[in-house]
JSON list of C-alpha atoms in Angstrom, two decimals:
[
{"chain": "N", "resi": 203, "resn": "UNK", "atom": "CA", "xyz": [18.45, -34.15, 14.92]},
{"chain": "N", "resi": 204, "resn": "UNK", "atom": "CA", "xyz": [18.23, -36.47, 17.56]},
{"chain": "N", "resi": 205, "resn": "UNK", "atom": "CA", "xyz": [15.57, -34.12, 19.20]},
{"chain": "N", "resi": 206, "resn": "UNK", "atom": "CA", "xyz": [13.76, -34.01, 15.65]},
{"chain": "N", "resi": 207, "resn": "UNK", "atom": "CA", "xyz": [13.94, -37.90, 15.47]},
{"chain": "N", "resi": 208, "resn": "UNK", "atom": "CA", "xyz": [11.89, -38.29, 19.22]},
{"chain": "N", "resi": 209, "resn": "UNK", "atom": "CA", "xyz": [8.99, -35.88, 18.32]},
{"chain": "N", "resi": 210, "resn": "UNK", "atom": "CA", "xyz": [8.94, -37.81, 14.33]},
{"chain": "N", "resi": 211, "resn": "UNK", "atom": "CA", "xyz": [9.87, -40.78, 14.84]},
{"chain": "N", "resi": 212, "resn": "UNK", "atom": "CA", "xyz": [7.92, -41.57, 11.36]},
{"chain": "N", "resi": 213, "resn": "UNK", "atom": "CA", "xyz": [9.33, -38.96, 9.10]},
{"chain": "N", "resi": 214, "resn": "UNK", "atom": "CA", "xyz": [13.12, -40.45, 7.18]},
{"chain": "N", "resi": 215, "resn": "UNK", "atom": "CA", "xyz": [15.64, -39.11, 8.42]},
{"chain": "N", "resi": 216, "resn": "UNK", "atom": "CA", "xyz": [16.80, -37.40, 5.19]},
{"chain": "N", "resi": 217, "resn": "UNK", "atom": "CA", "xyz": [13.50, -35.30, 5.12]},
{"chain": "N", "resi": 218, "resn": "UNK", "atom": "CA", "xyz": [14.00, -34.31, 9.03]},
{"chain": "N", "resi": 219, "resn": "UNK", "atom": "CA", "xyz": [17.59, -33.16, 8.29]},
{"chain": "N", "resi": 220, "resn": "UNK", "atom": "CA", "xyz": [16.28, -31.01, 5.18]},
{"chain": "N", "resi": 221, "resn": "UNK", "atom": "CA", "xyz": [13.52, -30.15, 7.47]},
{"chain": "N", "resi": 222, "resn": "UNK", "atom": "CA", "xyz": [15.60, -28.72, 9.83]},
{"chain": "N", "resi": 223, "resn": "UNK", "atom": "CA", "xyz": [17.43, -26.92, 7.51]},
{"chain": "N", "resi": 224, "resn": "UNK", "atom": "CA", "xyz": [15.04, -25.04, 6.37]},
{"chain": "N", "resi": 225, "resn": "UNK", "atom": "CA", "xyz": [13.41, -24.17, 9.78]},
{"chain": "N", "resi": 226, "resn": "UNK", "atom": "CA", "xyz": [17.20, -22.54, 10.05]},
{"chain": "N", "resi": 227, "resn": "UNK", "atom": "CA", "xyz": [16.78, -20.94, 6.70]},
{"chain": "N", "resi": 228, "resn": "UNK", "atom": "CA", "xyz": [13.61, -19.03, 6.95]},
{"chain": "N", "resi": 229, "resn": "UNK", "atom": "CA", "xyz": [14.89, -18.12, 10.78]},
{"chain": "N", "resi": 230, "resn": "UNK", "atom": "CA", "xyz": [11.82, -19.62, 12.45]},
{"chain": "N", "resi": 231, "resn": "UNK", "atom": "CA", "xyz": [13.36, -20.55, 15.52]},
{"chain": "N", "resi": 232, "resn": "UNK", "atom": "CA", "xyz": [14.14, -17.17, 17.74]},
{"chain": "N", "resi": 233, "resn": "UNK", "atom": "CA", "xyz": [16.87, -15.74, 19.51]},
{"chain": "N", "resi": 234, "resn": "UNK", "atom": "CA", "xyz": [15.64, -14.94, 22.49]},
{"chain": "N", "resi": 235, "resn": "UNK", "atom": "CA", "xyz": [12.45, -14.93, 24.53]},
{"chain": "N", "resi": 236, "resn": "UNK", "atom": "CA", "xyz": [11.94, -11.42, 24.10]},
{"chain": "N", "resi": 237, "resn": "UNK", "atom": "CA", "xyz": [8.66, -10.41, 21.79]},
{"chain": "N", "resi": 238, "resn": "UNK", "atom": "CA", "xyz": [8.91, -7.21, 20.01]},
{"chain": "N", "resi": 239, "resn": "UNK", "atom": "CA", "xyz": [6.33, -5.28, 19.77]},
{"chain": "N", "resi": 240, "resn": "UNK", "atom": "CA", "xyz": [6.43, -5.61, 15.91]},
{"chain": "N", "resi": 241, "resn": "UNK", "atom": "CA", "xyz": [5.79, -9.17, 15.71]},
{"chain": "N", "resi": 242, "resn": "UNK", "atom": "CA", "xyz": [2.99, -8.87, 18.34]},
{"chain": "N", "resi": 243, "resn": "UNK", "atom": "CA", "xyz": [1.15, -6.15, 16.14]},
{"chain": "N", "resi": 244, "resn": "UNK", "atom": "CA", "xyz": [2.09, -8.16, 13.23]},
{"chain": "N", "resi": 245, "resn": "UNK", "atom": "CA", "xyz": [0.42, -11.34, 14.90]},
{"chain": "N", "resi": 246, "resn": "UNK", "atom": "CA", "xyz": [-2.75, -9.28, 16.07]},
{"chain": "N", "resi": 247, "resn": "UNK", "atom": "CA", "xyz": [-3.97, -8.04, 12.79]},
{"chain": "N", "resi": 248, "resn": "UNK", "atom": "CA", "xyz": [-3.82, -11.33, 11.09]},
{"chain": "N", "resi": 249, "resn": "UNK", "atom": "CA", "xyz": [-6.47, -11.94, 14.18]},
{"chain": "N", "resi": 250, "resn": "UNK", "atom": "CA", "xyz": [-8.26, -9.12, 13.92]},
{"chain": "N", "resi": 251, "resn": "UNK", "atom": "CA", "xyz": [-8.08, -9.36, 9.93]},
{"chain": "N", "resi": 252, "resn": "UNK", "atom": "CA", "xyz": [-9.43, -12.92, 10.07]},
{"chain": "N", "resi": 253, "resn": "UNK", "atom": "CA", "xyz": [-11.83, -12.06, 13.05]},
{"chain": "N", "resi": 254, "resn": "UNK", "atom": "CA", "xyz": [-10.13, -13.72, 15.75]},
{"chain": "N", "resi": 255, "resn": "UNK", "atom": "CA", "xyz": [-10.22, -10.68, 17.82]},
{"chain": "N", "resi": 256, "resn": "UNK", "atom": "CA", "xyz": [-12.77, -8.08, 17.55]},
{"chain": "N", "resi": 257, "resn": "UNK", "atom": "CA", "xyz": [-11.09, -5.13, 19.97]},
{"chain": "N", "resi": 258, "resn": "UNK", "atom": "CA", "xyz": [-7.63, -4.08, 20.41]},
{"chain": "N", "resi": 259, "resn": "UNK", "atom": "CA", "xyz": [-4.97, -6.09, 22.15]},
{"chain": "N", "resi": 260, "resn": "UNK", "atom": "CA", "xyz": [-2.46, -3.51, 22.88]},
{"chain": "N", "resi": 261, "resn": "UNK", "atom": "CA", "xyz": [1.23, -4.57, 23.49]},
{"chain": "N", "resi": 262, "resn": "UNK", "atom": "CA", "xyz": [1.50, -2.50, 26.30]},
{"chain": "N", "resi": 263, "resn": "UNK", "atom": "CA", "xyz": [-1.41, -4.26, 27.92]},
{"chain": "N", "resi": 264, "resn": "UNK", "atom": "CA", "xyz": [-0.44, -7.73, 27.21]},
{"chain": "N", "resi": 265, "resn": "UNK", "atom": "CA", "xyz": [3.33, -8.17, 26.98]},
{"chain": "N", "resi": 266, "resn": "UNK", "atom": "CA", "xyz": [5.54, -7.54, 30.07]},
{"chain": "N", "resi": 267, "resn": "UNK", "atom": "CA", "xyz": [9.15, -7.39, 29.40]},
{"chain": "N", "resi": 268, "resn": "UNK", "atom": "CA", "xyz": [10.06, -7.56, 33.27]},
{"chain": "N", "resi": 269, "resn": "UNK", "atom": "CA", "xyz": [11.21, -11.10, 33.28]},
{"chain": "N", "resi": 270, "resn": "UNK", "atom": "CA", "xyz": [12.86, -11.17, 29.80]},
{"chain": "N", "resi": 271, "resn": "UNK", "atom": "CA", "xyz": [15.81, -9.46, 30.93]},
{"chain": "N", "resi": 272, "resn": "UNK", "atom": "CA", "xyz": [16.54, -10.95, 33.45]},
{"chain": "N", "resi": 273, "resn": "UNK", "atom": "CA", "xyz": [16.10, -14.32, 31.89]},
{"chain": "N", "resi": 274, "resn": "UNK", "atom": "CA", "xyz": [18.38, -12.84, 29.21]},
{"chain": "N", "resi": 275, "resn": "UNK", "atom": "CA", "xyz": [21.32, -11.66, 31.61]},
{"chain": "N", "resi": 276, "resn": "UNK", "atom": "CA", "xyz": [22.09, -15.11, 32.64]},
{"chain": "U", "resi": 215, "resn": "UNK", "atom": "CA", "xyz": [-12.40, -28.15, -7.99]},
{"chain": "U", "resi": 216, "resn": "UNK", "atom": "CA", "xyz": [-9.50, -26.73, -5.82]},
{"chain": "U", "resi": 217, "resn": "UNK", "atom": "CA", "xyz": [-8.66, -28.48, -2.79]},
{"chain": "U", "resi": 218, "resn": "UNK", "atom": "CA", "xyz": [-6.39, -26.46, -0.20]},
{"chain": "U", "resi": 219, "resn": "UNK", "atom": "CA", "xyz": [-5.85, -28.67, 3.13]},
{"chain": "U", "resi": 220, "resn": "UNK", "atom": "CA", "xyz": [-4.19, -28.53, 6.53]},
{"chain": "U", "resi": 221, "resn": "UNK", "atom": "CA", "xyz": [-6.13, -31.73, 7.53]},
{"chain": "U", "resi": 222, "resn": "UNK", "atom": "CA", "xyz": [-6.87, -34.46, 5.33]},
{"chain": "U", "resi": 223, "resn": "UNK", "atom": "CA", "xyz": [-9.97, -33.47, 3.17]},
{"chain": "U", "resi": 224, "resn": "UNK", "atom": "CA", "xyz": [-13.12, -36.28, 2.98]},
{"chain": "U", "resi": 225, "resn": "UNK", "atom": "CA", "xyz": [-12.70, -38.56, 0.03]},
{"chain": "U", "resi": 226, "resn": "UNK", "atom": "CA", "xyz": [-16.42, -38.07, -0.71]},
{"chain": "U", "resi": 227, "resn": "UNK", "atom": "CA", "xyz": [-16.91, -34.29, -1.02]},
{"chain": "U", "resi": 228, "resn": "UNK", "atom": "CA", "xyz": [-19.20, -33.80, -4.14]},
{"chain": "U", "resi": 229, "resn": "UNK", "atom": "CA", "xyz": [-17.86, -31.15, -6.73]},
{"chain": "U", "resi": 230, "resn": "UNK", "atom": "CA", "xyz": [-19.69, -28.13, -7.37]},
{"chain": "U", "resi": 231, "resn": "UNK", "atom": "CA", "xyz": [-17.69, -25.65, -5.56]},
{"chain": "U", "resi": 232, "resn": "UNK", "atom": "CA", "xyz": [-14.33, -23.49, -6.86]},
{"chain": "U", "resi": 233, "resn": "UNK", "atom": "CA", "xyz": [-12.61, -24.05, -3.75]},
{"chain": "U", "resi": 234, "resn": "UNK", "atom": "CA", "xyz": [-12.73, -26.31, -0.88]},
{"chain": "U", "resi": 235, "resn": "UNK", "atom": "CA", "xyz": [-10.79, -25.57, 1.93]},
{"chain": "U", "resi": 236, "resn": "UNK", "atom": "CA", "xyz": [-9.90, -28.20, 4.86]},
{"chain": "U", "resi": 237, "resn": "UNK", "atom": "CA", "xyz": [-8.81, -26.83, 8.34]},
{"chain": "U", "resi": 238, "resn": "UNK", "atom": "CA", "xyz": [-8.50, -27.03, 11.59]},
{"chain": "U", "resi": 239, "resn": "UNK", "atom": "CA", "xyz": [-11.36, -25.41, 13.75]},
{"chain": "U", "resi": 240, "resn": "UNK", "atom": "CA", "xyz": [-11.22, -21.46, 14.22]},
{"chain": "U", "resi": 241, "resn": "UNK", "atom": "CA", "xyz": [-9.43, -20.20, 16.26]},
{"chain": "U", "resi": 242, "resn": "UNK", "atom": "CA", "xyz": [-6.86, -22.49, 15.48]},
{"chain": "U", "resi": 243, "resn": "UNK", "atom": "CA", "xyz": [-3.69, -21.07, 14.05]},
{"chain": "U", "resi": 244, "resn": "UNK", "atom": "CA", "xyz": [-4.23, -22.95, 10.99]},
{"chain": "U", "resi": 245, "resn": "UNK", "atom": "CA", "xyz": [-7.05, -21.98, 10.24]},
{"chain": "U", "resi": 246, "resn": "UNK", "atom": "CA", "xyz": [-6.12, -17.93, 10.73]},
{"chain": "U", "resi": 247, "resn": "UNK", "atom": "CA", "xyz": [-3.20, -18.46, 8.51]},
{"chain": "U", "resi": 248, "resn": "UNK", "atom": "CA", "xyz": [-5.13, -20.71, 5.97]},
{"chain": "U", "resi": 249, "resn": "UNK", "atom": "CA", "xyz": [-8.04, -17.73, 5.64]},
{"chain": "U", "resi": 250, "resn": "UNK", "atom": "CA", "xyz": [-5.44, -15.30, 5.49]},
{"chain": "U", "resi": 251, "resn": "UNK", "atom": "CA", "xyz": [-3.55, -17.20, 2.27]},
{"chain": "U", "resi": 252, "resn": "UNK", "atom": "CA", "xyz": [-6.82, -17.99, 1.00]},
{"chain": "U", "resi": 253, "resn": "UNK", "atom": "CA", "xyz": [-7.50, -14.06, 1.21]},
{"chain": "U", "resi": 254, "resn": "UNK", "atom": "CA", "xyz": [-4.50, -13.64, -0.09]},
{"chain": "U", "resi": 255, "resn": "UNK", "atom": "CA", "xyz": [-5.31, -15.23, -3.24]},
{"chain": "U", "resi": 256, "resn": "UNK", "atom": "CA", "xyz": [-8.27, -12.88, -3.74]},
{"chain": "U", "resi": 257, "resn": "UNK", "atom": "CA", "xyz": [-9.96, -15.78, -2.80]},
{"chain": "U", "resi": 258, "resn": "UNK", "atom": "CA", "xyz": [-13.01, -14.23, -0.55]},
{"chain": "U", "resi": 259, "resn": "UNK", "atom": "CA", "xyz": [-15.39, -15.79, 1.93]},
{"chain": "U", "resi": 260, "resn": "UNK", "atom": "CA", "xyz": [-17.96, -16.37, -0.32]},
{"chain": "U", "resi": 261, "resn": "UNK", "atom": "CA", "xyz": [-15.70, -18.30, -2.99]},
{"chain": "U", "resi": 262, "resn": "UNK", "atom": "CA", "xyz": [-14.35, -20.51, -0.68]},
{"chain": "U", "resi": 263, "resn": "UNK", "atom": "CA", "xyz": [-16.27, -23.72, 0.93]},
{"chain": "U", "resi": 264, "resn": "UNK", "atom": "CA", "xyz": [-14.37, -24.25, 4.42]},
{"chain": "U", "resi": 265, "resn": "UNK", "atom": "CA", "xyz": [-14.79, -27.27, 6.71]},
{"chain": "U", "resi": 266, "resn": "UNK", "atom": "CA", "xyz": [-13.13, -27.96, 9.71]},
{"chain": "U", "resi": 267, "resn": "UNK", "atom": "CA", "xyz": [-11.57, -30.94, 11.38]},
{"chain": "U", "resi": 268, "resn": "UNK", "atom": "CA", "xyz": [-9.14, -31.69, 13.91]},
{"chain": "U", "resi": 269, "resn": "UNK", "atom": "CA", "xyz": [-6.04, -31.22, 14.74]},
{"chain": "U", "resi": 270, "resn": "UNK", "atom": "CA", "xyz": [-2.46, -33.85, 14.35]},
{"chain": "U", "resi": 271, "resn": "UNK", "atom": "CA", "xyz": [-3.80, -34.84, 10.68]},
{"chain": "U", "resi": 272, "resn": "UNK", "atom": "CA", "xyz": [-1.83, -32.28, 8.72]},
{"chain": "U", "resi": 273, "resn": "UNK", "atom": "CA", "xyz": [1.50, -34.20, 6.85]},
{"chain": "U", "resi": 274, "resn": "UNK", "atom": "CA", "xyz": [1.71, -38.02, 7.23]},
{"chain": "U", "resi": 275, "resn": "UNK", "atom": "CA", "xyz": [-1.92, -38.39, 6.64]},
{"chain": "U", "resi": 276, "resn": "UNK", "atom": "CA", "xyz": [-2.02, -36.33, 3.36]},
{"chain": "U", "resi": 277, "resn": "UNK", "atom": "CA", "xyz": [1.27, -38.05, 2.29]},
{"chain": "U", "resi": 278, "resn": "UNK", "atom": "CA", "xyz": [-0.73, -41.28, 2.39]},
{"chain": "U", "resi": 279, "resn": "UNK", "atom": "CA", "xyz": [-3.95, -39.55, 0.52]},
{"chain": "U", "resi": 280, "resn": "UNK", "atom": "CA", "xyz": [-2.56, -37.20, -1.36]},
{"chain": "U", "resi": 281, "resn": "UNK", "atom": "CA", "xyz": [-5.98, -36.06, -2.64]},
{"chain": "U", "resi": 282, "resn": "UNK", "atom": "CA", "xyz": [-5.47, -32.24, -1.90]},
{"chain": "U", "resi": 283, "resn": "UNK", "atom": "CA", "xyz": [-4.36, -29.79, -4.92]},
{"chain": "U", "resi": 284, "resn": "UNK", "atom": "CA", "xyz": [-2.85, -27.36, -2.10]},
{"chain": "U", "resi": 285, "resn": "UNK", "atom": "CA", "xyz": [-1.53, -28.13, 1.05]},
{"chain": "U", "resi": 286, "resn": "UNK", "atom": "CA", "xyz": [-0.82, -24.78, 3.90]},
{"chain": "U", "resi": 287, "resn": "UNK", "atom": "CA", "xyz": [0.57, -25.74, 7.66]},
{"chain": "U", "resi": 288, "resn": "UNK", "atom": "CA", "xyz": [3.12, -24.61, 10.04]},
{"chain": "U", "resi": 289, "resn": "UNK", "atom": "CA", "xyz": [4.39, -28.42, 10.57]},
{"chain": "U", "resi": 290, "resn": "UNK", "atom": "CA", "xyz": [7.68, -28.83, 11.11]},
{"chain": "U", "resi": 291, "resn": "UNK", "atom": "CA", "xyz": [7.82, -31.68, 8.50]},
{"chain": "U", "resi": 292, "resn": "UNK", "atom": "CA", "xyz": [6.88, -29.77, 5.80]},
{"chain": "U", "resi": 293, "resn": "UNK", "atom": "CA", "xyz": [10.42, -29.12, 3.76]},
{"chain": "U", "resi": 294, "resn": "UNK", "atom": "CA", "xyz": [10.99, -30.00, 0.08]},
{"chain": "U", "resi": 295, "resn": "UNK", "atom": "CA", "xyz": [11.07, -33.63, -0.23]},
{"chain": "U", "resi": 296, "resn": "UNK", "atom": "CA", "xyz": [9.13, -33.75, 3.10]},
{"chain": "U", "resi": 297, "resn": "UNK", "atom": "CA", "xyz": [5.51, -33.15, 1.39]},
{"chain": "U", "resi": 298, "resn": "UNK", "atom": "CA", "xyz": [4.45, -35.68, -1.17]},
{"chain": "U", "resi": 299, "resn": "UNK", "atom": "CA", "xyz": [6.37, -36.67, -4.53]},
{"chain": "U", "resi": 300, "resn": "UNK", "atom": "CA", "xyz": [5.70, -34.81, -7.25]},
{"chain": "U", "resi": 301, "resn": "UNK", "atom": "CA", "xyz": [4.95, -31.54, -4.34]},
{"chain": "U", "resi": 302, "resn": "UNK", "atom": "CA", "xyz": [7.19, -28.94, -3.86]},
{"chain": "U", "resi": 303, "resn": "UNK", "atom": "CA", "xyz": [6.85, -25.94, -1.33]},
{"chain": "U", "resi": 304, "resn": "UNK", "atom": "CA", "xyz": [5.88, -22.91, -3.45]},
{"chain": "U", "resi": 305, "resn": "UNK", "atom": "CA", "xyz": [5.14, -20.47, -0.26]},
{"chain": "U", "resi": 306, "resn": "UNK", "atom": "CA", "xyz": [6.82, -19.35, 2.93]},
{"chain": "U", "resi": 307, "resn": "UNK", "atom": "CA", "xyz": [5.22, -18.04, 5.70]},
{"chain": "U", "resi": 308, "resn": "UNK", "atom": "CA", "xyz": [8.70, -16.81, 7.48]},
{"chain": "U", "resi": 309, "resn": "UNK", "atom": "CA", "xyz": [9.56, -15.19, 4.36]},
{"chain": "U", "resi": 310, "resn": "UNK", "atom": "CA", "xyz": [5.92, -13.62, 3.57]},
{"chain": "U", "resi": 311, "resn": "UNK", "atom": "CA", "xyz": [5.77, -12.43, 7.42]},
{"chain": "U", "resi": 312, "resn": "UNK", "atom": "CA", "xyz": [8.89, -11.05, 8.87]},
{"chain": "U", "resi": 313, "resn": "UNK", "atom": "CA", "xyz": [9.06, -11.34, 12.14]},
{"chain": "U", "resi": 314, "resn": "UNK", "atom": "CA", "xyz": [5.79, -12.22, 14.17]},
{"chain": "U", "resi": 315, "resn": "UNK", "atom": "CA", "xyz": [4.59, -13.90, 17.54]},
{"chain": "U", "resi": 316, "resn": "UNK", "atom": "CA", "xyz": [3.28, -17.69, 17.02]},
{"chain": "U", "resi": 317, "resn": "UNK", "atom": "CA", "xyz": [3.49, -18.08, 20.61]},
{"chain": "U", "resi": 318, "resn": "UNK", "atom": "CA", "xyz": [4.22, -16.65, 24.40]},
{"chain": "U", "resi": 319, "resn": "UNK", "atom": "CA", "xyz": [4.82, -17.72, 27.96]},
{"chain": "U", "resi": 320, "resn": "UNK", "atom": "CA", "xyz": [1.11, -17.02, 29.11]},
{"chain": "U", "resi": 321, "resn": "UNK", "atom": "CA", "xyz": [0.15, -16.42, 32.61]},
{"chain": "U", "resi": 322, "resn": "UNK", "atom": "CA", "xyz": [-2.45, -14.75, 34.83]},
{"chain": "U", "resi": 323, "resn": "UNK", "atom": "CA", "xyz": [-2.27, -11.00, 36.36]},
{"chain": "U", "resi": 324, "resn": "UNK", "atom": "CA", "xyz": [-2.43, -12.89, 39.88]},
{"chain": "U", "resi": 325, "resn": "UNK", "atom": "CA", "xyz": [0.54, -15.25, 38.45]},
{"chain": "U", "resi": 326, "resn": "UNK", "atom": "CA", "xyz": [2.43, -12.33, 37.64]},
{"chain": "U", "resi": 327, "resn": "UNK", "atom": "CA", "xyz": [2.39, -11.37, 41.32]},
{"chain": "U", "resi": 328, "resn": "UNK", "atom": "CA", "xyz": [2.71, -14.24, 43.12]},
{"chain": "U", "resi": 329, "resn": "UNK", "atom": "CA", "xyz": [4.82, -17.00, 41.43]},
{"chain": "U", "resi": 330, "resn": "UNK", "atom": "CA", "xyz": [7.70, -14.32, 40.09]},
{"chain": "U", "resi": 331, "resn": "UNK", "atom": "CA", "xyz": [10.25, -16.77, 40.75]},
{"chain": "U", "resi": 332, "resn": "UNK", "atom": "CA", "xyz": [8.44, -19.68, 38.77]},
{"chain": "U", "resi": 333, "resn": "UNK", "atom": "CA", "xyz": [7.77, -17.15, 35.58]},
{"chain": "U", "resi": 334, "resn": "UNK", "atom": "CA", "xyz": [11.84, -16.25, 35.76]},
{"chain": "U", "resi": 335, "resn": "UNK", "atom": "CA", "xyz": [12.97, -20.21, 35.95]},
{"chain": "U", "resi": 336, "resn": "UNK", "atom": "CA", "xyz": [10.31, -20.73, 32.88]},
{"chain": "U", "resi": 337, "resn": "UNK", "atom": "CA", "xyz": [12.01, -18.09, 30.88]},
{"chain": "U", "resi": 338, "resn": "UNK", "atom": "CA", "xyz": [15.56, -18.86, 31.94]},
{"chain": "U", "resi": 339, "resn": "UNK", "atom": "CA", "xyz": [14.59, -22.65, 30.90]},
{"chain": "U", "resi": 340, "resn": "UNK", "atom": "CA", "xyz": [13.50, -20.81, 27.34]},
{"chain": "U", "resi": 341, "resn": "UNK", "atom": "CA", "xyz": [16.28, -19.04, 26.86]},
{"chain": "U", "resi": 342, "resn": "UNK", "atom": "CA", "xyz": [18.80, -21.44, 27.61]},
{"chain": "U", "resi": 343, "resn": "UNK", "atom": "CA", "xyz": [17.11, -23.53, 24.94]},
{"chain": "U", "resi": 344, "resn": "UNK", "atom": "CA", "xyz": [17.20, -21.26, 22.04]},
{"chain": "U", "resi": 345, "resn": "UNK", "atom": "CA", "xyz": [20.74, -20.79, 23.56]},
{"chain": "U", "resi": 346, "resn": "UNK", "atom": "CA", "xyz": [21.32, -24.55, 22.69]},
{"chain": "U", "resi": 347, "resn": "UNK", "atom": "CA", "xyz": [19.51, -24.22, 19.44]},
{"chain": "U", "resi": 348, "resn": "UNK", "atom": "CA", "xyz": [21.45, -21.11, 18.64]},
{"chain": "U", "resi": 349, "resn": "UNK", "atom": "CA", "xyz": [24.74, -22.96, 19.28]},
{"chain": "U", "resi": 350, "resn": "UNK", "atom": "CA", "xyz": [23.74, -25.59, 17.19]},
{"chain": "U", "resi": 351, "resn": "UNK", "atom": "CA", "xyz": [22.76, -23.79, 14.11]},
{"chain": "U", "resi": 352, "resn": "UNK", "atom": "CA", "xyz": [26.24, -22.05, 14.18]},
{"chain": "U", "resi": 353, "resn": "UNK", "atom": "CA", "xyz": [28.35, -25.49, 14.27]}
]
């Protein structure tokens, strides 16, 4: 909250704390830094759907998991 | 007249179309997701009027207006009673999407290479901050 109440220092608090709760209810924030390759397919069509990108952006070719774990082990 | 809105539409639009949409510039985030709800409605290109503005006008500002039918955005402020009175959130794009990449840690091929040590403390810095958030979602 007191993180919340820096970056909206406008918004009530009420509607930051129900704010927050919801962010934790739809599971926005995520667990780790890792980015499966579902949610980066998932992210590209929308793109390519909307014409954001025209050719393929391949997981393999644009995600390294080489630092992940390591950021994860410690 | 519909008006959908992640910024604050202009007060002076003339009627005449079914729906106006107001968003942020392409290839703004809001804008993919607003064209993909819109699109979602079965509301195609050609049905739809879109205009564009900048960015950091999305909540308070259409509290204070209120003169948009629909309102779409990935703010953090948007809960229940966080949009206007008399509003209530009627879509969810965590529950529509599943799982899916908003952002990433982006660097260059060179970067990659060179400044290994600087990419690990950056994630390590993430990590230990969804850590925190983590803990504090289980208390």
């Amino acid at each position: 909250m007191r993180t919340a109440r820096a970056y909206f220092p406008n918004v009530e608090a009420p509607v930051l704390q129900r704010a927050l709760s919801r962010l934790v209810r739809d599971r926005v924030f995520p667990q780790s830094v890792q980015i499966s390759q579902a949610s980066w397919d998932s992210a590209v069509r929308a793109r390519q759907q909307i014409g954001d990108i025209r050719g393929p952006a391949p997981y393999e070719r644009s995600v390294t998991a080489q630092f992940t774990h390591q950021a994860l082990a410690r | 007249m519909a008006v959908f809105a992640t910024v604050v539409p202009d007060t002076s639009m003339q009627p005449g179309f079914e729906v106006v949409s107001y968003t942020h510039p392409r290839p703004m985030t809001a804008y993919t997701y607003t064209m993909l709800f819109l699109s979602s409605c079965g509301l195609g290109e050609r049905a739809v009027s879109r205009h564009s503005d900048k960015a950091g006008t999305e909540l308070a500002a259409y509290r204070a207006e209120h003169n948009a039918d629909f309102m779409e955005g990935v703010d953090t402020t948007i809960s229940d009673p966080g949009v206007p009175r008399r509003s209530e959130v009627v879509y969810s794009w965590p529950e529509t999407l599943g799982d899916r990449t908003f952002s990433g840690l982006m660097v260059r091929r060179t970067t990659l290479s060179n400044r290994r040590e600087q990419i690990s403390a950056a994630l390590r810095a993430y990590q230990r901050a969804l850590d925190d958030i983590g803990r504090l979602i289980r208390k």
